[in-house]
Tab-separated table of C-alpha atoms in Angstrom:
chain	number	residue	atom	x	y	z
A	893	MET	CA	-21.623	-7.406	28.682
A	894	SER	CA	-19.048	-7.378	25.909
A	895	ARG	CA	-15.475	-8.435	26.523
A	896	ARG	CA	-12.505	-6.410	25.381
A	897	SER	CA	-9.543	-8.173	23.813
A	898	ILE	CA	-6.643	-7.332	21.595
A	899	VAL	CA	-5.918	-9.357	18.477
A	900	PRO	CA	-2.575	-8.958	16.803
A	901	PHE	CA	-2.912	-8.872	12.964
A	902	GLY	CA	0.372	-9.438	11.114
A	903	PRO	CA	3.256	-9.004	10.403
A	904	GLN	CA	3.059	-12.553	8.986
A	905	HIS	CA	-0.553	-13.138	7.943
A	906	PRO	CA	-1.907	-15.299	5.095
A	907	VAL	CA	-3.764	-12.452	3.433
A	908	LEU	CA	-0.919	-9.992	3.619
A	909	PRO	CA	1.856	-10.343	1.057
A	910	GLU	CA	3.705	-7.699	2.988
A	911	PRO	CA	4.403	-7.247	6.665
A	912	ILE	CA	2.341	-4.665	8.562
A	913	HIS	CA	1.256	-5.043	12.112
A	914	LEU	CA	-2.092	-3.947	13.512
A	915	ASP	CA	-3.206	-4.337	17.089
A	916	LEU	CA	-6.976	-4.661	16.830
A	917	VAL	CA	-8.874	-3.782	20.008
A	918	LEU	CA	-12.086	-5.823	19.898
A	919	GLU	CA	-15.347	-5.743	21.800
A	920	ASP	CA	-16.594	-9.272	21.072
A	921	GLU	CA	-16.245	-9.450	17.270
A	922	ARG	CA	-16.382	-5.720	16.663
A	923	VAL	CA	-13.255	-3.650	16.171
A	924	VAL	CA	-13.088	-0.601	18.464
A	925	GLU	CA	-9.661	0.647	17.619
A	926	ALA	CA	-6.762	-0.271	15.368
A	927	ILE	CA	-3.176	0.605	16.341
A	928	PRO	CA	-0.645	0.169	13.580
A	929	SER	CA	3.037	-0.384	13.986
A	930	ILE	CA	5.313	-0.253	11.002
A	931	GLY	CA	9.002	-0.442	10.232
A	932	PHE	CA	9.330	-4.045	9.096
A	933	VAL	CA	10.319	-3.090	5.598
A	934	HIS	CA	12.307	0.073	6.342
A	935	ARG	CA	15.645	-0.027	4.499
A	936	GLY	CA	16.637	3.636	4.548
A	937	LEU	CA	17.152	4.020	0.841
A	938	GLU	CA	16.606	7.793	0.810
A	939	LYS	CA	19.962	8.171	2.565
A	940	LEU	CA	21.594	6.110	-0.255
A	941	VAL	CA	21.518	9.162	-2.592
A	942	GLU	CA	24.615	10.359	-0.791
A	943	LYS	CA	26.517	7.238	-1.904
A	944	ARG	CA	25.189	6.734	-5.418
A	945	GLU	CA	25.698	8.959	-8.417
A	946	TYR	CA	22.453	10.656	-9.543
A	947	THR	CA	22.382	8.639	-12.755
A	948	GLU	CA	22.856	5.353	-10.935
A	949	TYR	CA	20.259	6.168	-8.290
A	950	VAL	CA	17.487	5.486	-10.840
A	951	TYR	CA	18.071	1.774	-10.155
A	952	VAL	CA	17.512	2.300	-6.409
A	953	ALA	CA	14.482	4.548	-7.031
A	954	GLU	CA	12.910	1.861	-9.176
A	955	ARG	CA	13.319	-0.600	-6.306
A	956	ILE	CA	11.332	1.500	-3.817
A	957	CYS	CA	8.506	-0.803	-4.807
A	958	GLY	CA	8.277	-3.701	-7.240
A	959	ILE	CA	4.659	-2.998	-8.267
A	960	CYS	CA	4.849	0.642	-9.254
A	961	SER	CA	8.518	0.407	-10.055
A	962	PHE	CA	8.337	2.259	-13.338
A	963	GLN	CA	6.504	5.222	-11.959
A	964	HIS	CA	9.060	5.622	-9.122
A	965	GLY	CA	11.881	5.624	-11.676
A	966	SER	CA	10.174	8.130	-13.912
A	967	GLY	CA	9.154	10.385	-11.043
A	968	TYR	CA	12.771	10.572	-9.851
A	969	CYS	CA	14.012	11.160	-13.412
A	970	GLN	CA	11.435	13.922	-13.986
A	971	ALA	CA	12.694	15.730	-10.883
A	972	VAL	CA	16.336	15.489	-11.862
A	973	GLU	CA	15.568	16.573	-15.439
A	974	ALA	CA	13.666	19.609	-14.181
A	975	ILE	CA	16.599	20.667	-11.998
A	976	MET	CA	19.006	20.272	-14.884
A	977	ASN	CA	16.706	21.812	-17.419
A	978	VAL	CA	16.862	18.790	-19.661
A	979	GLU	CA	14.178	18.657	-22.275
A	980	ILE	CA	13.485	14.951	-23.075
A	981	PRO	CA	12.473	14.016	-26.617
A	982	PRO	CA	8.733	13.766	-27.272
A	983	ARG	CA	8.962	10.110	-28.206
A	984	ALA	CA	10.490	9.301	-24.796
A	985	GLU	CA	7.601	11.108	-23.145
A	986	PHE	CA	5.103	8.986	-25.007
A	987	LEU	CA	7.031	5.784	-24.180
A	988	ARG	CA	7.047	6.726	-20.494
A	989	THR	CA	3.317	7.270	-20.658
A	990	ILE	CA	2.711	3.878	-22.274
A	991	TRP	CA	4.805	1.985	-19.699
A	992	ALA	CA	3.259	3.900	-16.860
A	993	GLU	CA	-0.259	2.962	-18.035
A	994	LEU	CA	0.765	-0.639	-18.521
A	995	SER	CA	2.113	-0.574	-14.936
A	996	ARG	CA	-1.228	0.807	-13.788
A	997	MET	CA	-3.009	-2.072	-15.534
A	998	HIS	CA	-0.835	-4.727	-14.010
A	999	SER	CA	-1.132	-3.154	-10.545
A	1000	HIS	CA	-4.931	-2.878	-10.734
A	1001	LEU	CA	-5.315	-6.461	-11.963
A	1002	LEU	CA	-3.077	-7.606	-9.150
A	1003	TRP	CA	-5.174	-5.709	-6.665
A	1004	LEU	CA	-8.501	-6.983	-8.022
A	1005	GLY	CA	-7.113	-10.505	-7.641
A	1006	LEU	CA	-5.929	-9.860	-4.069
A	1007	LEU	CA	-9.344	-8.369	-3.146
A	1008	ALA	CA	-11.092	-11.402	-4.561
A	1009	ASP	CA	-8.772	-13.570	-2.511
A	1010	ALA	CA	-9.532	-11.522	0.623
A	1011	PHE	CA	-13.259	-12.143	0.337
A	1012	GLY	CA	-12.725	-15.826	-0.432
A	1013	PHE	CA	-13.414	-15.850	-4.142
A	1014	GLU	CA	-10.324	-17.874	-5.145
A	1015	SER	CA	-11.190	-18.621	-8.766
A	1016	LEU	CA	-11.646	-14.905	-9.478
A	1017	PHE	CA	-8.222	-14.287	-7.862
A	1018	MET	CA	-6.649	-16.838	-10.251
A	1019	GLN	CA	-8.456	-15.391	-13.266
A	1020	CYS	CA	-7.274	-11.835	-12.491
A	1021	TRP	CA	-3.685	-13.006	-12.131
A	1022	ARG	CA	-3.938	-15.035	-15.325
A	1023	LEU	CA	-4.944	-11.923	-17.169
A	1024	ARG	CA	-2.150	-9.952	-15.473
A	1025	GLU	CA	0.417	-12.302	-16.977
A	1026	ARG	CA	-0.469	-10.977	-20.410
A	1027	VAL	CA	0.505	-7.489	-19.315
A	1028	LEU	CA	3.722	-8.883	-17.919
A	1029	ASP	CA	4.410	-10.549	-21.271
A	1030	ILE	CA	4.158	-7.117	-22.907
A	1031	PHE	CA	6.692	-5.838	-20.376
A	1032	GLU	CA	9.001	-8.683	-21.091
A	1033	MET	CA	8.695	-8.150	-24.850
A	1034	THR	CA	9.398	-4.383	-24.659
A	1035	THR	CA	11.792	-4.027	-21.749
A	1036	GLY	CA	13.177	-7.490	-20.926
A	1037	GLY	CA	11.971	-7.508	-17.335
A	1038	ARG	CA	8.766	-8.727	-15.782
A	1039	VAL	CA	8.389	-6.511	-12.775
A	1040	ILE	CA	11.488	-4.252	-12.642
A	1041	PHE	CA	12.442	-2.883	-16.010
A	1042	SER	CA	15.220	-0.268	-15.515
A	1043	VAL	CA	14.144	1.253	-18.748
A	1044	CYS	CA	13.890	4.859	-17.507
A	1045	LYS	CA	16.991	7.013	-17.341
A	1046	VAL	CA	17.822	10.647	-16.704
A	1047	GLY	CA	17.333	12.176	-20.160
A	1048	GLY	CA	14.826	9.825	-21.656
A	1049	VAL	CA	14.324	6.026	-21.923
A	1050	ARG	CA	16.692	3.174	-22.741
A	1051	ARG	CA	14.553	1.188	-25.203
A	1052	ASP	CA	12.229	1.959	-28.108
A	1053	ILE	CA	9.084	0.157	-29.024
A	1054	SER	CA	8.975	-0.598	-32.778
A	1055	SER	CA	5.732	-0.081	-34.719
A	1056	ASP	CA	5.406	-3.833	-35.216
A	1057	ASP	CA	5.636	-4.439	-31.472
A	1058	MET	CA	3.166	-1.613	-30.880
A	1059	LYS	CA	0.666	-3.380	-33.138
A	1060	ARG	CA	1.174	-6.587	-31.229
A	1061	ILE	CA	0.629	-4.787	-27.960
A	1062	ILE	CA	-2.653	-3.293	-29.175
A	1063	THR	CA	-3.787	-6.806	-30.206
A	1064	VAL	CA	-2.947	-8.154	-26.734
A	1065	LEU	CA	-4.700	-5.267	-25.104
A	1066	ASP	CA	-7.830	-6.027	-27.126
A	1067	THR	CA	-7.876	-9.604	-25.831
A	1068	ILE	CA	-7.425	-8.262	-22.304
A	1069	VAL	CA	-10.443	-5.918	-22.759
A	1070	ALA	CA	-12.537	-8.813	-24.041
A	1071	ASP	CA	-11.727	-10.885	-20.943
A	1072	LEU	CA	-12.242	-7.891	-18.696
A	1073	LYS	CA	-15.813	-7.694	-19.936
A	1074	ASP	CA	-16.322	-11.166	-18.439
A	1075	PHE	CA	-14.875	-10.110	-15.073
A	1076	GLU	CA	-16.914	-6.970	-15.130
A	1077	ARG	CA	-20.012	-9.134	-15.107
A	1078	VAL	CA	-18.727	-10.831	-11.970
A	1079	PHE	CA	-17.732	-7.663	-10.239
A	1080	PHE	CA	-20.885	-5.719	-11.168
A	1081	ASP	CA	-23.624	-8.353	-10.833
A	1082	ASN	CA	-22.413	-11.064	-8.557
A	1083	ASN	CA	-24.220	-11.321	-5.167
A	1084	THR	CA	-21.212	-12.664	-3.330
A	1085	VAL	CA	-19.085	-9.775	-4.412
A	1086	LYS	CA	-21.765	-7.179	-3.630
A	1087	SER	CA	-22.586	-8.587	-0.259
A	1088	ARG	CA	-19.021	-8.327	0.856
A	1089	LEU	CA	-18.244	-4.903	-0.735
A	1090	CYS	CA	-21.315	-2.724	-0.758
A	1091	GLY	CA	-21.666	-0.431	2.228
A	1092	VAL	CA	-18.408	-1.709	3.812
A	1093	GLY	CA	-15.760	0.853	4.887
A	1094	VAL	CA	-17.645	3.923	3.836
A	1095	LEU	CA	-15.618	7.154	3.676
A	1096	SER	CA	-17.504	10.418	3.025
A	1097	LYS	CA	-16.125	13.124	0.777
A	1098	GLU	CA	-15.557	15.397	3.818
A	1099	LYS	CA	-13.669	12.651	5.666
A	1100	ILE	CA	-11.436	12.034	2.657
A	1101	LEU	CA	-10.590	15.762	2.453
A	1102	GLU	CA	-9.919	15.841	6.190
A	1103	LEU	CA	-7.644	12.808	6.048
A	1104	GLY	CA	-5.934	13.821	2.797
A	1105	ALA	CA	-6.384	10.450	1.060
A	1106	VAL	CA	-5.318	10.190	-2.576
A	1107	GLY	CA	-5.789	8.058	-5.657
A	1108	PRO	CA	-8.645	5.558	-6.124
A	1109	VAL	CA	-9.612	5.963	-2.445
A	1110	ALA	CA	-10.357	9.652	-2.979
A	1111	ARG	CA	-11.876	9.042	-6.409
A	1112	GLY	CA	-14.205	6.391	-4.965
A	1113	SER	CA	-15.682	9.075	-2.697
A	1114	GLY	CA	-16.271	11.522	-5.563
A	1115	ILE	CA	-13.151	13.698	-5.495
A	1116	LYS	CA	-11.624	14.543	-8.815
A	1117	LEU	CA	-7.984	14.040	-7.869
A	1118	ASP	CA	-5.672	12.775	-10.581
A	1119	MET	CA	-2.080	13.931	-11.014
A	1120	ARG	CA	-2.151	12.917	-14.630
A	1121	LYS	CA	-4.162	16.098	-15.215
A	1122	LEU	CA	-0.950	18.028	-14.411
A	1123	GLY	CA	0.194	16.911	-17.823
A	1124	TYR	CA	3.569	15.373	-17.010
A	1125	ALA	CA	5.102	13.002	-19.592
A	1126	ALA	CA	2.709	12.949	-22.536
A	1127	TYR	CA	-0.531	13.145	-20.590
A	1128	ASP	CA	-1.134	16.704	-21.694
A	1129	LYS	CA	-1.367	15.475	-25.300
A	1130	ILE	CA	-3.852	12.779	-24.664
A	1131	PRO	CA	-7.531	13.773	-24.328
A	1132	GLN	CA	-8.650	10.534	-22.547
A	1133	VAL	CA	-7.063	11.502	-19.215
A	1134	GLU	CA	-10.235	12.413	-17.218
A	1135	PRO	CA	-10.438	11.257	-13.593
A	1136	ILE	CA	-12.845	8.395	-13.068
A	1137	ILE	CA	-15.021	8.932	-10.029
A	1138	GLU	CA	-17.635	7.074	-8.073
A	1139	THR	CA	-19.653	8.675	-5.335
A	1140	ALA	CA	-20.607	5.852	-2.870
A	1141	GLY	CA	-17.294	5.880	-1.044
A	1142	ASP	CA	-17.438	2.242	0.015
A	1143	CYS	CA	-15.233	-0.731	-0.892
A	1144	TYR	CA	-17.465	-1.421	-3.904
A	1145	ALA	CA	-16.951	2.111	-5.311
A	1146	ARG	CA	-13.154	1.863	-4.928
A	1147	CYS	CA	-13.278	-1.503	-6.684
A	1148	LEU	CA	-15.307	-0.032	-9.584
A	1149	VAL	CA	-12.948	2.933	-9.903
A	1150	ARG	CA	-10.001	0.575	-10.402
A	1151	LEU	CA	-11.962	-1.608	-12.785
A	1152	ARG	CA	-12.945	1.280	-14.918
A	1153	GLU	CA	-9.456	2.676	-14.849
A	1154	LEU	CA	-8.275	-0.497	-16.524
A	1155	TYR	CA	-10.374	0.401	-19.645
A	1156	GLN	CA	-9.167	3.980	-19.401
A	1157	SER	CA	-5.523	2.838	-19.372
A	1158	VAL	CA	-6.150	0.803	-22.534
A	1159	GLU	CA	-7.656	3.894	-24.179
A	1160	ILE	CA	-4.714	6.061	-23.177
A	1161	ILE	CA	-2.167	3.501	-24.473
A	1162	LYS	CA	-4.047	3.263	-27.757
A	1163	ALA	CA	-4.191	7.038	-28.055
A	1164	ALA	CA	-0.519	7.389	-27.231
A	1165	ALA	CA	0.412	4.693	-29.751
A	1166	SER	CA	-1.429	6.419	-32.576
A	1167	THR	CA	-0.072	9.925	-31.896
A	1168	MET	CA	3.502	8.918	-30.861
A	1169	PRO	CA	6.041	10.961	-32.956
A	1170	GLU	CA	9.122	9.414	-34.504
A	1171	GLY	CA	12.614	10.450	-33.384
A	1172	GLU	CA	15.208	10.072	-30.635
A	1173	ILE	CA	14.425	8.400	-27.331
A	1174	SER	CA	16.999	10.049	-25.166
A	1175	VAL	CA	19.282	13.035	-24.940
A	1176	LYS	CA	22.820	13.162	-23.549
A	1177	VAL	CA	22.907	14.656	-20.092
A	1178	THR	CA	26.046	16.493	-18.940
A	1179	GLY	CA	26.913	18.260	-15.733
A	1180	ASN	CA	25.515	17.789	-12.243
A	1181	PRO	CA	22.191	18.807	-10.753
A	1182	ASN	CA	22.215	21.980	-8.676
A	1183	GLY	CA	18.954	23.058	-7.133
A	1184	GLU	CA	15.731	21.496	-5.890
A	1185	PHE	CA	12.484	20.272	-7.362
A	1186	PHE	CA	9.232	18.599	-6.352
A	1187	SER	CA	7.850	16.277	-8.963
A	1188	ARG	CA	4.405	14.663	-8.710
A	1189	VAL	CA	3.174	11.605	-10.536
A	1190	GLU	CA	-0.018	9.538	-10.399
A	1191	GLN	CA	0.742	6.014	-9.388
A	1192	PRO	CA	-1.771	3.168	-9.413
A	1193	ARG	CA	-2.365	3.901	-5.713
A	1194	GLY	CA	-2.535	7.668	-5.979
A	1195	GLU	CA	-0.320	10.698	-5.938
A	1196	ALA	CA	3.395	10.237	-5.179
A	1197	SER	CA	5.644	13.201	-4.830
A	1198	TYR	CA	9.472	13.238	-5.015
A	1199	TYR	CA	11.672	15.943	-3.590
A	1200	VAL	CA	15.192	16.110	-4.969
A	1201	ARG	CA	17.917	18.495	-3.956
A	1202	GLY	CA	21.319	18.626	-5.669
A	1203	ASN	CA	24.368	20.617	-4.697
A	1204	GLY	CA	26.341	20.717	-7.905
A	1205	THR	CA	28.221	17.433	-7.290
A	1206	LYS	CA	27.325	14.082	-8.851
A	1207	PHE	CA	25.872	12.943	-5.476
A	1208	LEU	CA	22.495	14.380	-4.563
A	1209	GLU	CA	22.030	15.988	-1.166
A	1210	ARG	CA	18.536	14.936	-0.348
A	1211	PHE	CA	15.831	12.703	-1.750
A	1212	ARG	CA	12.449	12.311	-0.253
A	1213	VAL	CA	9.424	10.360	-1.411
A	1214	ARG	CA	5.888	10.746	-0.233
A	1215	THR	CA	3.996	7.702	-1.233
A	1216	PRO	CA	0.267	7.246	-1.770
A	1217	THR	CA	-0.108	4.478	0.812
A	1218	PHE	CA	1.249	6.737	3.505
A	1219	ALA	CA	-1.476	9.283	2.645
A	1220	ASN	CA	-4.102	6.530	2.618
A	1221	LEU	CA	-3.140	4.835	5.926
A	1222	GLY	CA	-5.140	7.533	7.704
A	1223	ALA	CA	-8.240	6.573	5.723
A	1224	LEU	CA	-7.633	2.881	6.542
A	1225	LEU	CA	-7.461	3.563	10.274
A	1226	ALA	CA	-10.682	5.625	9.957
A	1227	THR	CA	-12.586	2.774	8.364
A	1228	LEU	CA	-11.545	0.028	10.826
A	1229	PRO	CA	-13.339	1.052	14.034
A	1230	GLY	CA	-16.831	-0.390	14.015
A	1231	CYS	CA	-16.236	-3.131	11.439
A	1232	ASP	CA	-16.335	-6.872	12.023
A	1233	LEU	CA	-13.067	-8.708	12.548
A	1234	ALA	CA	-13.794	-10.821	9.529
A	1235	ASP	CA	-13.914	-7.670	7.348
A	1236	VAL	CA	-10.482	-6.459	8.413
A	1237	PRO	CA	-8.439	-8.140	5.643
A	1238	MET	CA	-10.706	-6.628	3.010
A	1239	LEU	CA	-10.588	-3.179	4.497
A	1240	VAL	CA	-6.825	-3.305	4.712
A	1241	LEU	CA	-6.745	-4.318	1.046
A	1242	THR	CA	-9.198	-1.671	-0.064
A	1243	ILE	CA	-6.683	1.127	0.077
A	1244	ASP	CA	-4.277	-1.109	-1.879
A	1245	PRO	CA	-1.468	-0.855	0.691
A	1246	CYS	CA	2.101	-0.913	-0.526
A	1247	ILE	CA	4.150	-1.194	2.629
A	1248	SER	CA	7.537	-1.223	0.935
A	1249	CYS	CA	6.712	2.164	-0.707
A	1250	THR	CA	5.565	3.547	2.593
A	1251	GLU	CA	8.507	2.479	4.642
A	1252	ARG	CA	11.194	2.462	1.955
B	317	MET	CA	11.089	-34.752	-9.885
B	318	SER	CA	10.599	-38.434	-9.001
B	319	PHE	CA	12.670	-37.981	-5.833
B	320	ILE	CA	9.870	-35.923	-4.305
B	321	LYS	CA	7.902	-38.215	-2.063
B	322	LYS	CA	5.698	-35.659	-0.394
B	323	SER	CA	3.870	-32.469	-1.270
B	324	PRO	CA	6.000	-29.605	0.055
B	325	TRP	CA	4.004	-26.934	1.822
B	326	ILE	CA	5.550	-23.472	1.776
B	327	ILE	CA	5.360	-20.422	3.915
B	328	HIS	CA	6.419	-17.053	2.647
B	329	TYR	CA	7.798	-14.091	4.596
B	330	ASP	CA	8.814	-10.722	3.249
B	331	GLY	CA	11.958	-9.516	5.008
B	332	THR	CA	12.391	-6.053	3.607
B	333	SER	CA	11.660	-6.849	0.019
B	334	CYS	CA	10.605	-4.248	-2.563
B	335	ASN	CA	7.605	-6.470	-3.455
B	336	GLY	CA	9.148	-7.489	-6.748
B	337	CYS	CA	10.144	-10.987	-5.564
B	338	ASP	CA	6.932	-11.284	-3.470
B	339	ILE	CA	4.667	-10.936	-6.457
B	340	GLU	CA	6.787	-13.262	-8.438
B	341	THR	CA	6.507	-15.833	-5.619
B	342	LEU	CA	2.744	-15.344	-5.638
B	343	ALA	CA	2.749	-15.557	-9.400
B	344	CYS	CA	4.206	-19.062	-9.119
B	345	LEU	CA	0.946	-20.096	-7.480
B	346	THR	CA	-1.309	-18.663	-10.179
B	347	PRO	CA	-2.469	-20.239	-13.407
B	348	LEU	CA	0.507	-19.580	-15.699
B	349	TYR	CA	3.015	-21.404	-13.475
B	350	ASP	CA	0.551	-23.147	-11.099
B	351	VAL	CA	2.858	-24.983	-8.690
B	352	GLU	CA	-0.168	-26.338	-6.874
B	353	ARG	CA	-0.369	-29.044	-9.554
B	354	LEU	CA	2.974	-30.304	-8.133
B	355	GLY	CA	1.475	-30.349	-4.633
B	356	VAL	CA	3.035	-27.077	-3.456
B	357	VAL	CA	0.604	-25.273	-1.186
B	358	ASN	CA	1.114	-21.817	0.263
B	359	THR	CA	0.177	-21.904	3.892
B	360	GLY	CA	-0.015	-19.113	6.478
B	361	ASN	CA	0.699	-21.414	9.418
B	362	PRO	CA	4.397	-22.056	10.209
B	363	LYS	CA	3.583	-25.387	11.858
B	364	HIS	CA	2.106	-26.661	8.576
B	365	ALA	CA	5.086	-25.623	6.424
B	366	ASP	CA	8.157	-27.580	5.250
B	367	ILE	CA	9.823	-24.803	3.269
B	368	LEU	CA	10.326	-21.217	4.340
B	369	LEU	CA	10.631	-18.794	1.406
B	370	VAL	CA	12.238	-15.460	2.412
B	371	THR	CA	12.315	-12.477	0.067
B	372	GLY	CA	14.310	-9.400	0.770
B	373	SER	CA	17.129	-8.649	3.230
B	374	VAL	CA	16.705	-8.581	6.988
B	375	ASN	CA	16.558	-5.575	9.279
B	376	GLU	CA	16.519	-5.282	13.064
B	377	GLN	CA	12.749	-5.460	13.234
B	378	SER	CA	12.116	-8.309	10.814
B	379	ALA	CA	14.916	-10.550	12.156
B	380	PRO	CA	13.072	-11.638	15.319
B	381	VAL	CA	9.841	-12.297	13.317
B	382	LEU	CA	11.801	-14.544	10.947
B	383	TRP	CA	13.294	-16.384	13.936
B	384	GLN	CA	9.830	-16.928	15.413
B	385	ILE	CA	8.537	-18.329	12.140
B	386	TYR	CA	11.625	-20.581	11.691
B	387	ASN	CA	11.472	-21.907	15.250
B	388	GLN	CA	7.807	-22.771	14.986
B	389	MET	CA	8.313	-24.896	11.844
B	390	ALA	CA	8.550	-28.659	12.438
B	391	ASN	CA	11.761	-30.518	11.663
B	392	PRO	CA	13.061	-31.213	9.027
B	393	LYS	CA	12.744	-27.767	7.406
B	394	VAL	CA	14.387	-25.983	4.525
B	395	VAL	CA	15.029	-22.241	4.067
B	396	VAL	CA	15.066	-20.726	0.538
B	397	ALA	CA	16.346	-17.189	0.042
B	398	ILE	CA	14.831	-15.504	-2.931
B	399	GLY	CA	16.217	-12.553	-4.820
B	400	ILE	CA	19.499	-10.713	-4.617
B	401	CYS	CA	18.423	-8.802	-1.529
B	402	ALA	CA	17.826	-12.034	0.412
B	403	LEU	CA	21.239	-13.287	-0.778
B	404	SER	CA	23.450	-10.360	0.150
B	405	GLY	CA	21.419	-7.156	0.567
B	406	GLY	CA	21.607	-6.306	-3.142
B	407	VAL	CA	21.279	-2.625	-4.050
B	408	PHE	CA	20.260	-1.877	-0.427
B	409	LYS	CA	23.401	-3.444	1.015
B	410	GLU	CA	24.834	-0.113	2.087
B	411	CYS	CA	21.578	1.196	3.528
B	412	TYR	CA	21.785	1.918	7.314
B	413	ASN	CA	18.813	-0.274	8.213
B	414	VAL	CA	19.851	-3.381	6.306
B	415	LYS	CA	21.723	-6.170	8.122
B	416	GLY	CA	22.485	-8.128	4.977
B	417	GLY	CA	21.295	-11.367	3.513
B	418	VAL	CA	18.973	-13.841	5.210
B	419	ASP	CA	21.919	-16.030	6.115
B	420	THR	CA	22.970	-13.515	8.711
B	421	VAL	CA	19.910	-14.639	10.700
B	422	LEU	CA	18.904	-18.139	9.541
B	423	PRO	CA	20.769	-21.123	8.065
B	424	VAL	CA	19.889	-20.866	4.374
B	425	ASP	CA	19.792	-24.049	2.207
B	426	VAL	CA	18.933	-22.759	-1.223
B	427	TYR	CA	19.882	-19.390	-2.838
B	428	VAL	CA	17.734	-18.145	-5.778
B	429	PRO	CA	19.423	-15.149	-7.452
B	430	GLY	CA	17.698	-12.490	-9.599
B	431	CYS	CA	16.266	-9.027	-9.274
B	432	ALA	CA	13.448	-9.742	-9.313
B	433	ALA	CA	13.893	-13.552	-9.236
B	434	ARG	CA	11.882	-15.054	-12.129
B	435	PRO	CA	9.095	-17.546	-11.284
B	436	GLU	CA	10.968	-20.239	-13.175
B	437	ALA	CA	13.999	-19.714	-10.890
B	438	ILE	CA	11.797	-19.723	-7.785
B	439	ILE	CA	10.177	-23.055	-8.855
B	440	ASP	CA	13.658	-24.475	-9.464
B	441	GLY	CA	14.706	-23.316	-6.011
B	442	VAL	CA	11.723	-24.991	-4.453
B	443	ALA	CA	12.498	-28.210	-6.347
B	444	LYS	CA	16.033	-28.108	-4.964
B	445	ALA	CA	14.623	-27.481	-1.514
B	446	CYS	CA	12.480	-30.595	-1.890
B	447	GLU	CA	15.563	-32.586	-2.588
B	448	ILE	CA	17.300	-31.234	0.488
B	449	LEU	CA	14.170	-31.850	2.533
B	450	GLN	CA	14.254	-35.535	1.494
B	451	GLN	CA	17.940	-35.743	2.368
B	452	LYS	CA	17.291	-34.318	5.817
B	453	LEU	CA	14.403	-36.710	6.283
B	454	ASP	CA	16.516	-39.716	5.312
B	455	HIS	CA	19.281	-38.494	7.592
B	456	GLU	CA	16.957	-38.177	10.521
B	457	ARG	CA	15.464	-41.653	9.859
B	458	GLU	CA	18.995	-43.137	9.663
B	459	LYS	CA	19.844	-41.474	12.973
B	460	LYS	CA	16.736	-42.878	14.605
B	461	ARG	CA	17.459	-46.370	13.261
B	462	THR	CA	21.075	-46.318	14.559
B	463	ARG	CA	19.889	-45.108	17.923
B	464	LYS	CA	17.353	-47.950	18.091
B	465	ALA	CA	19.921	-50.510	17.020
B	466	VAL	CA	22.400	-49.296	19.684
B	467	LYS	CA	19.698	-49.421	22.327
B	468	ASN	CA	18.669	-52.954	21.343
B	469	ASN	CA	22.223	-54.284	21.251
B	470	GLY	CA	23.349	-52.474	24.423
């Protein structure tokens, strides 16, 4: 006879950098149901558009989340530029692409580290974060900030990357790739890693479509879903943008998708650096936005969409973000029933939750 | 750093941070900054911790959680507020669901500014917190000694 009990998980928990609360209904050690409660990080920043000018709001948009900060800023700028019919210079588009891909690299390395920590492989966690610092050094060199850059603005970007700096970045990326090859061996061939990841939290292709999951979670189950294929910024000019998919649909597949995307990002940055045209990096923007637009970008965690509505004044009327973690929470709750209590931290991490994006 | 007589154990809680300061706090523990070599250990248990690091401002829902963590910590304890949001609310100050800085809920000892606060600044904040922790410890010992002396004499 199994006993039913409820174990509260979070909001303060060693494996969670961010507060989320799950009530896990257990039968002995097996999870039967997971009931989430959120709202610990809700700030209400969408309402703030009514108090900030649309050019100043970029700073707030970037602070929706500190991990995919750049993509939030550029997604918002894209929407405002589309409303105002502003054509940003091609060089700015390429620079946005480069920073976006670097953000993806830093986010995926961070995630690989946290995953390693969740299954108790602490040295791998440290190694991933050591590698991540090199990406942060590139950010610091090119933008001045480590996690929040404020380099995107309505009408282009604020800073240029000189050709000397670009060469230096490529050299650093090559060293990162060399180190990644080492990690790859651990992630691909290590028994510890495989025994914890293979066959855990399986999501079928049909289930993903039913739940509407996005990003690496969807790609890990064999769905070709990548917003970069829409060709925003300079992605339409780069041939390497092809969604990376795995078909197994378990934690291991999602891990491999992210690992392989790191190499892809390096390829995209190199391609962008070699084809980047010379010229201006921003245009002057006059007038106020009047109209509405939906912009979609591919963040490290999946598709994020931004809805912006202006009314002809310098204050926007409505701003709405749909973040990838919100779309993936359904997938998380679908994987939890039936798993062991000890696997819960890993399953929570496998969707790469970003609570501050989700709750804003 | 010679004034530090014990290894300070820290506990971290994210009020309503955007993650920026959180990952910088975590970055302090990883190889480039590696505060573990100074004896700083990140623990998940409030009863093990000496120093509470809070990132982000406080809202109605996170305030009671913070109180619970703070009350469970053993005396003496030090609170470090990290990042501009934890100091005053920062860019989110005017948001409807933000109460303000951490000091609206807890007594804060050290303020670390920055958006996001850099790891160097966070380490400096923790070093300052160690100093305050030692002062609090000395103060408590002094109080105990006086009480004992009064008892013996009276």
